[in-house]
Coordinates of C-alpha atoms in Angstrom, one line a residue:
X16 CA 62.8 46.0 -37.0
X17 CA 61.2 44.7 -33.8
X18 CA 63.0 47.5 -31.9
X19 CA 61.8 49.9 -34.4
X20 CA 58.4 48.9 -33.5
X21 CA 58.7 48.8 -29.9
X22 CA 60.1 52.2 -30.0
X23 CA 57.1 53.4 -32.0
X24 CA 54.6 52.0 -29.4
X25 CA 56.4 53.3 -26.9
X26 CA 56.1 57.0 -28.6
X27 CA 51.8 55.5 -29.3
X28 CA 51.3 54.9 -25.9
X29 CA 53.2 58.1 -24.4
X30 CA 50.8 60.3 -26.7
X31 CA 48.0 58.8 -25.6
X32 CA 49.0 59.3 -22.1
X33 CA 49.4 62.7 -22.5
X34 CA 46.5 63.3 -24.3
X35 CA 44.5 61.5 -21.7
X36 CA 46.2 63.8 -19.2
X37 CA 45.1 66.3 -20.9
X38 CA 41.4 65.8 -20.6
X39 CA 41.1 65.4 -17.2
X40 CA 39.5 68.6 -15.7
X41 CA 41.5 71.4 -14.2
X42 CA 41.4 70.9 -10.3
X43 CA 39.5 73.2 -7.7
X44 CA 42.1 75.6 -7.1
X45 CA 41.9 77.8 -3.7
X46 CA 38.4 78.0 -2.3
X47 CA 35.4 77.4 -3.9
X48 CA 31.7 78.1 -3.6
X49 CA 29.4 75.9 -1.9
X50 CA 26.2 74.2 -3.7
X51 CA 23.7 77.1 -1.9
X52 CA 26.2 80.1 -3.6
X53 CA 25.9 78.4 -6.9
X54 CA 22.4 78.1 -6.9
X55 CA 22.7 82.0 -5.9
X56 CA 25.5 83.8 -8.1
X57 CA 22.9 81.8 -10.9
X58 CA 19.8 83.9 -9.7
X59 CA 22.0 87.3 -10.9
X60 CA 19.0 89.0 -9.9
X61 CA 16.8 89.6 -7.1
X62 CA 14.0 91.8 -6.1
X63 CA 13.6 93.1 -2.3
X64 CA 10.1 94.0 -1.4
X65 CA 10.5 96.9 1.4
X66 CA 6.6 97.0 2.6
X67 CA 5.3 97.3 5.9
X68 CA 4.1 100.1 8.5
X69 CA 6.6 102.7 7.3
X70 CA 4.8 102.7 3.4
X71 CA 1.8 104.4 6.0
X72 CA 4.0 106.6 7.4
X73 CA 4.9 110.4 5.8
X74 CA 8.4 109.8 4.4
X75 CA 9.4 107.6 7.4
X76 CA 12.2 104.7 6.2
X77 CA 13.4 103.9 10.0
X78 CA 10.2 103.3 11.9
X79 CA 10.8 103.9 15.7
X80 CA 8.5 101.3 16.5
X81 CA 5.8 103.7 18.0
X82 CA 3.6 103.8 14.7
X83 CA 0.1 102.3 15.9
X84 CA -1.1 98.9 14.1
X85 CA -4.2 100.0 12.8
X86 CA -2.5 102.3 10.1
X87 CA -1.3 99.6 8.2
X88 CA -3.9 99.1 5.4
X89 CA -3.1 98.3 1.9
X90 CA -6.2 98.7 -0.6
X91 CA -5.6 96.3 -3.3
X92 CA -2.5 94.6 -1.8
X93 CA -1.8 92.0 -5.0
X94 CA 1.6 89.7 -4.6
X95 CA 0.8 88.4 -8.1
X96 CA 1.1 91.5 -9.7
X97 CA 4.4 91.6 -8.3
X98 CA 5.7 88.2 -9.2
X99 CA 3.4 89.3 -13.0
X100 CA 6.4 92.1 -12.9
X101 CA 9.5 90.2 -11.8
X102 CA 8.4 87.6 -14.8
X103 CA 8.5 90.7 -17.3
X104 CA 11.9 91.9 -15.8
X105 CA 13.6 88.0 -15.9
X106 CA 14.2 88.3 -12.1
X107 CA 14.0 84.8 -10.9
X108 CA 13.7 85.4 -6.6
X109 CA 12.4 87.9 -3.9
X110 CA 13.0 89.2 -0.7
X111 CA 10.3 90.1 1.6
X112 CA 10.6 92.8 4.8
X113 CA 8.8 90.3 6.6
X114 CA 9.9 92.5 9.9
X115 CA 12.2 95.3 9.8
X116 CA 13.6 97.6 12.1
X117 CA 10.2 99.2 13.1
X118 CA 9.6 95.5 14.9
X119 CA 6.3 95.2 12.6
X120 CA 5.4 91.9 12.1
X121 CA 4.2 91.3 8.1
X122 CA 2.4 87.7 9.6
X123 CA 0.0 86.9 12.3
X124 CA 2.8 86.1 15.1
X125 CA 1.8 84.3 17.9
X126 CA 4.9 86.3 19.8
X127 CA 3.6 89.4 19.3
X128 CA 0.5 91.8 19.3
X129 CA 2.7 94.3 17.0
X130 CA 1.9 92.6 13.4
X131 CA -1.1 91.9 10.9
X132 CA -3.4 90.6 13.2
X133 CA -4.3 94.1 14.9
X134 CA -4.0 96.0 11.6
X135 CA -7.1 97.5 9.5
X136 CA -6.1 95.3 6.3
X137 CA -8.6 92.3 6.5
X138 CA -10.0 93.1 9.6
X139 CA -6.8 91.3 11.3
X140 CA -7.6 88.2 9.4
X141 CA -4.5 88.9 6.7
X142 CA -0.6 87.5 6.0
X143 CA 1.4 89.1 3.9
X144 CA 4.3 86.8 3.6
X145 CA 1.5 83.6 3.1
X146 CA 0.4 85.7 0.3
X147 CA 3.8 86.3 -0.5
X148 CA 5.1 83.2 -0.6
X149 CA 2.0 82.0 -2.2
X150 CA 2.7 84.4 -5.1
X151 CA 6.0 82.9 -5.6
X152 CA 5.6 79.8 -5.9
X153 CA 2.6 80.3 -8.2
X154 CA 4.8 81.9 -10.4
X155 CA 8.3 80.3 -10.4
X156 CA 9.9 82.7 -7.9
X157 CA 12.5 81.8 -5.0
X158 CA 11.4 83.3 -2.1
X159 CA 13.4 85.2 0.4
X160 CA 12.9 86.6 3.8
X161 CA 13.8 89.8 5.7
X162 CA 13.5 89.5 9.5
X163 CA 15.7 92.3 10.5
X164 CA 18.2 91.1 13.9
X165 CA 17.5 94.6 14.9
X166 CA 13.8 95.2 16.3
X167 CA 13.2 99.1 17.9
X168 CA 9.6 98.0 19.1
X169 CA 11.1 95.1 21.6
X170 CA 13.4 97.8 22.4
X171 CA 10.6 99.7 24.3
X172 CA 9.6 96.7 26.4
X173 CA 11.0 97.9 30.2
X174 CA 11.8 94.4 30.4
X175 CA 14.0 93.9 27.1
X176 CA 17.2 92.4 27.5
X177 CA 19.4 90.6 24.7
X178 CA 18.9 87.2 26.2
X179 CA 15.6 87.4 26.5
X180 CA 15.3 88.8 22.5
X181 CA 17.4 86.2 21.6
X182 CA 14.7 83.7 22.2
X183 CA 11.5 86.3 20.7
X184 CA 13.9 86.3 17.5
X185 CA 14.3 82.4 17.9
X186 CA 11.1 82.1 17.7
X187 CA 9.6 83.8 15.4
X188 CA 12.3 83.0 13.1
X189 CA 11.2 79.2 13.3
X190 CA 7.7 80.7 12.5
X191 CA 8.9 81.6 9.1
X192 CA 10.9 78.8 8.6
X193 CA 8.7 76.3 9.4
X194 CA 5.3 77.2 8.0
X195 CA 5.9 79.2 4.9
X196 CA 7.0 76.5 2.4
X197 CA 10.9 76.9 0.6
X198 CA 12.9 79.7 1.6
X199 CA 16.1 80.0 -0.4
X200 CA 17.7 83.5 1.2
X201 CA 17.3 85.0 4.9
X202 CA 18.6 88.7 5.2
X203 CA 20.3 89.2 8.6
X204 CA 20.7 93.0 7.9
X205 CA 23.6 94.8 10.2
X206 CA 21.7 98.1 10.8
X207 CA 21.5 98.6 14.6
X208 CA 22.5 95.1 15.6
X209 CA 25.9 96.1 17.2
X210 CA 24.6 94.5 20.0
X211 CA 23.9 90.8 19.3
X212 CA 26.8 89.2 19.7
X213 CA 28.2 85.9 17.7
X214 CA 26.0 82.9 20.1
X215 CA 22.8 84.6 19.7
X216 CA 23.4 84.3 16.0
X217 CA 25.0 80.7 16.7
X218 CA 21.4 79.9 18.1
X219 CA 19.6 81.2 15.3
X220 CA 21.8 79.6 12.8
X221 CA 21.0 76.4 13.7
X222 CA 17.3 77.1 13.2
X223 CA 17.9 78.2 9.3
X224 CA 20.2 74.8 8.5
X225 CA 18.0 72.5 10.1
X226 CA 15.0 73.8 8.8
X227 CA 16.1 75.1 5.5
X228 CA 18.8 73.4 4.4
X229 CA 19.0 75.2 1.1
X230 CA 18.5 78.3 2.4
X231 CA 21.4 81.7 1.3
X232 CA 22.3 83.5 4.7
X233 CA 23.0 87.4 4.2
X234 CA 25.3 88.0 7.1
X235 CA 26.6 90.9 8.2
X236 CA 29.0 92.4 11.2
X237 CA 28.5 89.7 14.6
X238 CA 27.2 86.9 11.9
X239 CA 29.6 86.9 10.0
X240 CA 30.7 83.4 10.4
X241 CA 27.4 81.7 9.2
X242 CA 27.4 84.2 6.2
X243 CA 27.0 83.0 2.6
X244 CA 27.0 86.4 1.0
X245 CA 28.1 89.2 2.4
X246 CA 27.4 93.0 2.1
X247 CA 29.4 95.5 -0.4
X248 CA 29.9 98.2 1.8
X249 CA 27.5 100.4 -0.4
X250 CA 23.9 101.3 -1.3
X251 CA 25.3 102.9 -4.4
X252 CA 24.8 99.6 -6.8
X253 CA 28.4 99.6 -7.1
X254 CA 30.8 96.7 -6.3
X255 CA 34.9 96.6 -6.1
X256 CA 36.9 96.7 -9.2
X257 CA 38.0 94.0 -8.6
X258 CA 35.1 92.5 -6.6
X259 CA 36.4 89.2 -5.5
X260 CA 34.2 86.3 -3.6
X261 CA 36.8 85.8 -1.5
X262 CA 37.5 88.2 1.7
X263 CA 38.8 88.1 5.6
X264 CA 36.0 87.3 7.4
X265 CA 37.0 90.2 9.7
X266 CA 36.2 92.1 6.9
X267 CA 32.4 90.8 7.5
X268 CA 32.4 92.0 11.1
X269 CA 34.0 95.4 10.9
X270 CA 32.4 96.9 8.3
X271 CA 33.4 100.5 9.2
X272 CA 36.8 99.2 9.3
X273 CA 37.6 97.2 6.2
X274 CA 34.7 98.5 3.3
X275 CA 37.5 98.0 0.8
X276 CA 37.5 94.2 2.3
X277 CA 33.9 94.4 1.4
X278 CA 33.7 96.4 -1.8
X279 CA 36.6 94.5 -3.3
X280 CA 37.1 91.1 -1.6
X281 CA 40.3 89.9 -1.2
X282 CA 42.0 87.7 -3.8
X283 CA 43.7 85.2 -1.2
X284 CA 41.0 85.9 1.5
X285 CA 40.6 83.2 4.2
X286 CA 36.5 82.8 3.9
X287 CA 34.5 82.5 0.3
X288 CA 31.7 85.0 0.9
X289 CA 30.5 86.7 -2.6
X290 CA 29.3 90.1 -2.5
X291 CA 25.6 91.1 -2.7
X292 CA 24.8 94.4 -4.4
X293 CA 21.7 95.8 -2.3
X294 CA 20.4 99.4 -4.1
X295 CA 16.7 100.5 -4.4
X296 CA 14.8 101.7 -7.5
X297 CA 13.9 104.7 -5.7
X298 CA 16.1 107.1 -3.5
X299 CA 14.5 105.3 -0.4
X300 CA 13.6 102.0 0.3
X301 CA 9.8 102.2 1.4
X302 CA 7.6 103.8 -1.1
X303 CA 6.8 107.2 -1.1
X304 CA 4.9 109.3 -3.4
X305 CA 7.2 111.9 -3.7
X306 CA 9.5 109.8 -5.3
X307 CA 7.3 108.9 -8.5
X308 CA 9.3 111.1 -10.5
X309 CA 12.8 110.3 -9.5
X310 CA 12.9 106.4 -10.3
X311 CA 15.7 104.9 -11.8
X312 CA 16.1 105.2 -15.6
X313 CA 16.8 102.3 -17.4
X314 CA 20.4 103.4 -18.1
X315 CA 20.8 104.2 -14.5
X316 CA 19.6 100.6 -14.0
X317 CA 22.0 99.3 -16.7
X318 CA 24.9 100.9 -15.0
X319 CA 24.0 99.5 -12.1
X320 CA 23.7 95.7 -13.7
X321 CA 27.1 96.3 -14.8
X322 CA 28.6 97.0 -11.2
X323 CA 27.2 94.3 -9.9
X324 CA 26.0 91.3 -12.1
X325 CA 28.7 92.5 -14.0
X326 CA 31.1 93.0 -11.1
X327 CA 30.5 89.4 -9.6
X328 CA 28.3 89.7 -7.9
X329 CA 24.5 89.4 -7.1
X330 CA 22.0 92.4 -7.8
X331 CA 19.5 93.0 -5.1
X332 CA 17.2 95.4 -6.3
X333 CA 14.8 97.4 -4.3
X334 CA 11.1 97.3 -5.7
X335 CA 8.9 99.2 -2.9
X336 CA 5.3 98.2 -2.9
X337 CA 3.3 101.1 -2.5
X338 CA -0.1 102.5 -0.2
X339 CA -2.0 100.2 -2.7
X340 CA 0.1 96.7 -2.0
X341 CA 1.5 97.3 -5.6
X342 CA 4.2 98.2 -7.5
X343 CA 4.5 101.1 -9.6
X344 CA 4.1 101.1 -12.9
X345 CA 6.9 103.6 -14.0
X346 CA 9.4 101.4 -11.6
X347 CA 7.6 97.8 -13.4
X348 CA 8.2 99.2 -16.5
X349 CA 11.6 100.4 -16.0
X350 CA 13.3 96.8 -14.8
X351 CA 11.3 95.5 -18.1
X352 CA 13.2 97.7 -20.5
X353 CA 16.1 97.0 -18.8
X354 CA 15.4 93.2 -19.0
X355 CA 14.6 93.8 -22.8
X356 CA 17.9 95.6 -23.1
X357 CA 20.5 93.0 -21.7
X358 CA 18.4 90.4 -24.0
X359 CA 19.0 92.5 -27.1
X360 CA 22.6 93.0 -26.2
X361 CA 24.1 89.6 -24.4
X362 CA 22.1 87.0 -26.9
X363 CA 23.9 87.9 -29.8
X364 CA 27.8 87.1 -29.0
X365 CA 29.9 88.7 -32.0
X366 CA 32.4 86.0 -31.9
X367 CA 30.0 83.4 -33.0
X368 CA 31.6 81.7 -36.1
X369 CA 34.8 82.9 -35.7
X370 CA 37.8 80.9 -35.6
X371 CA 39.8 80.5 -32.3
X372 CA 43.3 79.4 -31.4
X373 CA 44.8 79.5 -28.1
X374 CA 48.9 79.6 -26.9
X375 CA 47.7 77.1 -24.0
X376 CA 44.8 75.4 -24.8
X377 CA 44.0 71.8 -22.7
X378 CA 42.3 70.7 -25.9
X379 CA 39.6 68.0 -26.3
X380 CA 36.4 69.0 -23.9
X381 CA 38.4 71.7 -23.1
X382 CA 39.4 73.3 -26.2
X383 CA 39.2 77.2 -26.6
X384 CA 36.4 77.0 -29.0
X385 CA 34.2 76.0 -26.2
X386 CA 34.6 79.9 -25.1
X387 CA 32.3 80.6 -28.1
X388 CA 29.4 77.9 -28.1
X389 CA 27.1 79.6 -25.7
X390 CA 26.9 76.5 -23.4
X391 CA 27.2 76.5 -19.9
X392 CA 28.2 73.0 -19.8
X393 CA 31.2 73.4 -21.8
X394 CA 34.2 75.2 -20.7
X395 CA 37.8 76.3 -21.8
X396 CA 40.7 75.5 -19.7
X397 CA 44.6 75.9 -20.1
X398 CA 47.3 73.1 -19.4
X399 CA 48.3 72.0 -15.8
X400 CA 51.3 74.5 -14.2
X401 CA 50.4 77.3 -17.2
X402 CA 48.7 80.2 -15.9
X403 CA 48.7 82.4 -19.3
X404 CA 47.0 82.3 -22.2
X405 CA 46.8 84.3 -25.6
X406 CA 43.6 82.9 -26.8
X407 CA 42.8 84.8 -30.7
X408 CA 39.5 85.3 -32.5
X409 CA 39.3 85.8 -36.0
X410 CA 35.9 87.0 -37.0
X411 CA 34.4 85.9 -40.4
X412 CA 34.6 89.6 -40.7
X413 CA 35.3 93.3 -39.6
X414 CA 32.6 93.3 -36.5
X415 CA 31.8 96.5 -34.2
X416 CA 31.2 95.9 -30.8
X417 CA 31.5 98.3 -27.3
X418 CA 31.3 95.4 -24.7
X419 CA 32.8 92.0 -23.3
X420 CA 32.1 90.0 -21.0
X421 CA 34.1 86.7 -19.3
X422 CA 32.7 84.3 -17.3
X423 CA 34.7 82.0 -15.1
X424 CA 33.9 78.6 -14.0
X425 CA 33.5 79.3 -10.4
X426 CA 33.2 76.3 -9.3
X427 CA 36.6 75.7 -9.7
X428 CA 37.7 78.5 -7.3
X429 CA 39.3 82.3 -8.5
X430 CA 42.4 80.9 -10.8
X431 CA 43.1 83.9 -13.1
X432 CA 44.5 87.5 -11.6
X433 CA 44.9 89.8 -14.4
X434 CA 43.9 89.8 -17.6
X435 CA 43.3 92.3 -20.6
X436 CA 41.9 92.4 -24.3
X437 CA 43.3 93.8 -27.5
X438 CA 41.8 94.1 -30.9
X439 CA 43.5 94.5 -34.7
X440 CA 42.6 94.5 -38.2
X441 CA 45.6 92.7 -39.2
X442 CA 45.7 90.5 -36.5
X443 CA 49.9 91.6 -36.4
X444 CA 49.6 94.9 -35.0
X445 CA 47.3 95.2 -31.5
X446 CA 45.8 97.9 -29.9
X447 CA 44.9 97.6 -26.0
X448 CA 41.1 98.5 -24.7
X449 CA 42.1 101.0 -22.0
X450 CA 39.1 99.9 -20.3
X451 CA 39.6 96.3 -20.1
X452 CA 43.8 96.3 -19.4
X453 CA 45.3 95.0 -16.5
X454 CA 41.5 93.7 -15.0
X455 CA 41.9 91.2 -12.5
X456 CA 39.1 89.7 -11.0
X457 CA 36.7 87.4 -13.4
X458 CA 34.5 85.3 -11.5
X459 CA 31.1 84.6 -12.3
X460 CA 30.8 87.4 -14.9
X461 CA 32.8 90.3 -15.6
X462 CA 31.6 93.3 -18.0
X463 CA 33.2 96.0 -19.3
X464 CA 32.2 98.8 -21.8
X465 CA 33.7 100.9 -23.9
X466 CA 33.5 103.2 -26.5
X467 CA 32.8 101.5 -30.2
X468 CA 35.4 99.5 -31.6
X469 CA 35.6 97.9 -35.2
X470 CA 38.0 94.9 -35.8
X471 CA 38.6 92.1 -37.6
X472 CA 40.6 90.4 -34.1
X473 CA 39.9 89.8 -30.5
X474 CA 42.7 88.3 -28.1
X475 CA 42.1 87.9 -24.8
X476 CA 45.1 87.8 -22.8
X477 CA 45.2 85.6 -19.4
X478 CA 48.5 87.0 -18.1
X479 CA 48.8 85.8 -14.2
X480 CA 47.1 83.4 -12.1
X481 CA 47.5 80.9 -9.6
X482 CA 46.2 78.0 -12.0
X483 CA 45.8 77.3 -15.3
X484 CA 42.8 79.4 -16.8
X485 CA 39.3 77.8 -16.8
X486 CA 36.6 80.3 -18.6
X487 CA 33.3 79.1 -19.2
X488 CA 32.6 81.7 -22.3
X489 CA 33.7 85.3 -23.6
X490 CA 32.0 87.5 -26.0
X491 CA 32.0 90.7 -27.6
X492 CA 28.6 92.7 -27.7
X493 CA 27.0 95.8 -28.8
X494 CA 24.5 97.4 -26.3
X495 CA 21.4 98.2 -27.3
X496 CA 19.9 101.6 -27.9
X497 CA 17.0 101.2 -25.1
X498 CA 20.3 101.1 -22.6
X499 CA 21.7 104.2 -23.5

């Protein structure tokens, strides 16, 4: 009897081992994102304001750094009506051109006479970023700045030499980090900058961590190793399928040389860098009237959101401010609809109430109805050492949908490598979506769409990884009308 009982507290105690195994989190697996690319795949979206000389200039988007000062002279120049628009659109950070190529200073730089100060607007008195950044925070908005590496107006100086830019960049660099409040991104765009090498960005590295601590680098070619986020290889809207956060960093300096690198990532790259999706509203990136009737539709911009939100990755989407200082209303009312749309399709998951088994399911805080509860907190994982996973959804009833979307818990690190969906009305006999077979990459969200579907059964299918599954939610959706 006694060795009966020992036996059976024996078996007691090795099931609650191994249940409290069990609920221990999955570990990190591979690399993972820092604190700064959290905060940054969250954003989703951003806006990048492309204003400065060249929205005075006839149909001019490369300035050459000749344009005189005084023709810069916005009439009604209004930063909250561009925050007021980013509000309606649920874009929660912006990107100023606070210098781009053209060398033309948006701020009254003591380092040069080529900015605001010797413009018409104000009588010389103005700053656009202070207004900028002023607009932001009134309104909730992360603010991020553009000062282009590559400057064609220094270029004219007789004089100019990279060592001596190195320090005029420096400087005015520590101008905008220093005086103009929080800045969560700085855009280190490649155009032209073949020839800064790696220590003039080492120099000017330093000056962004020690003052902004917080602050996302966009880095691209020669800064490659101080990048958060790299470029996509495209101004097209569309990232790699897959599009992974991981890539070579050589990838980051030769862009000619590796875009699929770029585009795609690579799954066991050496360097976590997530893609940014940079694509403008318009065909060009500084206003121009001409282009009034060839703005984006919201489709256009829903495909878009797909390939990269949906790609994982982070939309940066072009809103140029035009002669006035505002934005247009056919491009503010545009990124609303489309705001309106992904509301009306993504806050309505069709698998809500449905009941949801899994072939390897941690259980516990873990369990695979967590994929379902439209919490961010919660999370489904699999069991140590199994990387696949059938998990089943049986909907209260026959449902149609023409979407998905998965989301992965990134900060746990890329784990699952290909995966697919099925769908029955039986829940015996299953029937592949072509379009979402054999995907690989999930990452911070992954959508696909299809053509209409009505079933009764969902199964997603984890079917290779390099850790045991750990999926912070999937859905099935129908997109709404105003997206088609």
């Amino acid at each position: 009897m006694k060795l009966k009982k020992l036996f059976l507290a024996a078996g007691f105690t090795a099931a609650a081992t191994v249940s409290v195994t069990a609920q221990k989190a999955p570990e990190p697996c591979g690399l993972t994102p820092s604190a700064r690319q959290i905060e940054w795949y969250n954003r989703e979206m951003i806006a990048f304001f492309h204003f400065g000389i060249n929205t005075f200039e006839d149909f001019v988007n490369e300035g050459d750094g000749k344009a005189s000062t005084a023709i810069f002279n916005p009439t009604a120049l209004d930063c909250e009506q561009w925050m007021q628009t980013l509000k309606s659109a649920g874009i929660p950070a912006a990107i100023l051109t606070a210098k781009h190529a053209d060398g033309f200073c948006l701020w009254p730089s003591k380092y040069t006479d080529y900015c605001v100060k010797n413009s018409t607007w104000k009588g010389g008195k103005g700053d656009v970023v202070r207004e900028f950044v002023d607009a932001c925070e009134e309104y909730g908005i992360k603010a991020g700045i553009y000062l282009g590496p590559h400057d064609r107006h220094e270029h004219l100086r007789p004089d100019y030499t990279t060592e001596k830019y190195k320090y005029y960049y420096a400087a005015q660099l520590e101008e905008l980090m220093s005086d103009y409040g929080k800045i969560w991104e700085t855009w280190w765009d490649g155009a032209g900058a073949d020839e800064l090498t790696t220590p003039l960005y080492t120099h000017w590295y330093k000056i962004v961590r020690e003052k902004q601590p917080d602050c996302v680098i966009f880095g691209t070619k020669n800064s490659y190793p101080f990048a958060d986020v790299r470029w996509m290889g495209n101004e097209a809207g569309k990232a790699g399928d897959p599009c992974w956060a991981t890539t070579d960093s050589i990838a980051i300096r030769d862009e000619a040389a590796y875009y699929q690198a770029l585009n795609e990532g690579i799954y066991n790259g050496n360097a976590y860098v997530p893609a940014e999706t940079d694509v403008s509203i318009r065909p060009s990136w500084f206003y121009h009237e001409e282009e009034d009737n060839r703005v984006k539709t919201v489709k256009e911009l829903w495909d878009i959101y797909c390939t990269s939100v949906g790609h994982n990755s982070v939309l940066l989407l072009n809103l140029p401010p035009d002669r006035r200082g505002l934005l247009h209303s056919k491009d503010s009312l545009h990124i609303a609809l489309l705001n309106q749309g992904i509301h009306e399709t993504f806050d309505k998951n069709l698998l809500a109430g449905s009941r949801v088994s899994a072939t390897n399911n941690r259980g516990g805080k873990f369990d695979a109805r967590y994929l379902i509860d439209n919490d961010k907190q919660t999370y489904y994982a699999g069991r140590d050492g199994n990387v696949k996973s059938d998990i089943t959804f049986t909907l209260p009833r026959s449902t149609t949908f023409d979407c998905l979307m998965a989301e992965e818990v990134i900060e746990l690190g890329h784990r699952t490598s290909r995966w697919s969906v099925e769908y029955s009305n039986n829940g015996k006999d299953w029937t592949s979506i072509p379009e979402a077979t054999g995907k690989q990459c999930i990452g911070y969200k992954w959508i696909v769409r299809f053509a209409p579907i009505t079933a009764k059964y969902v199964r997603l299918r984890i079917e290779d990884g390099r850790a045991c599954p750990a999926i912070h939610s999937f859905g099935v959706y129908k997109q709404a009308e105003i997206l088609k």
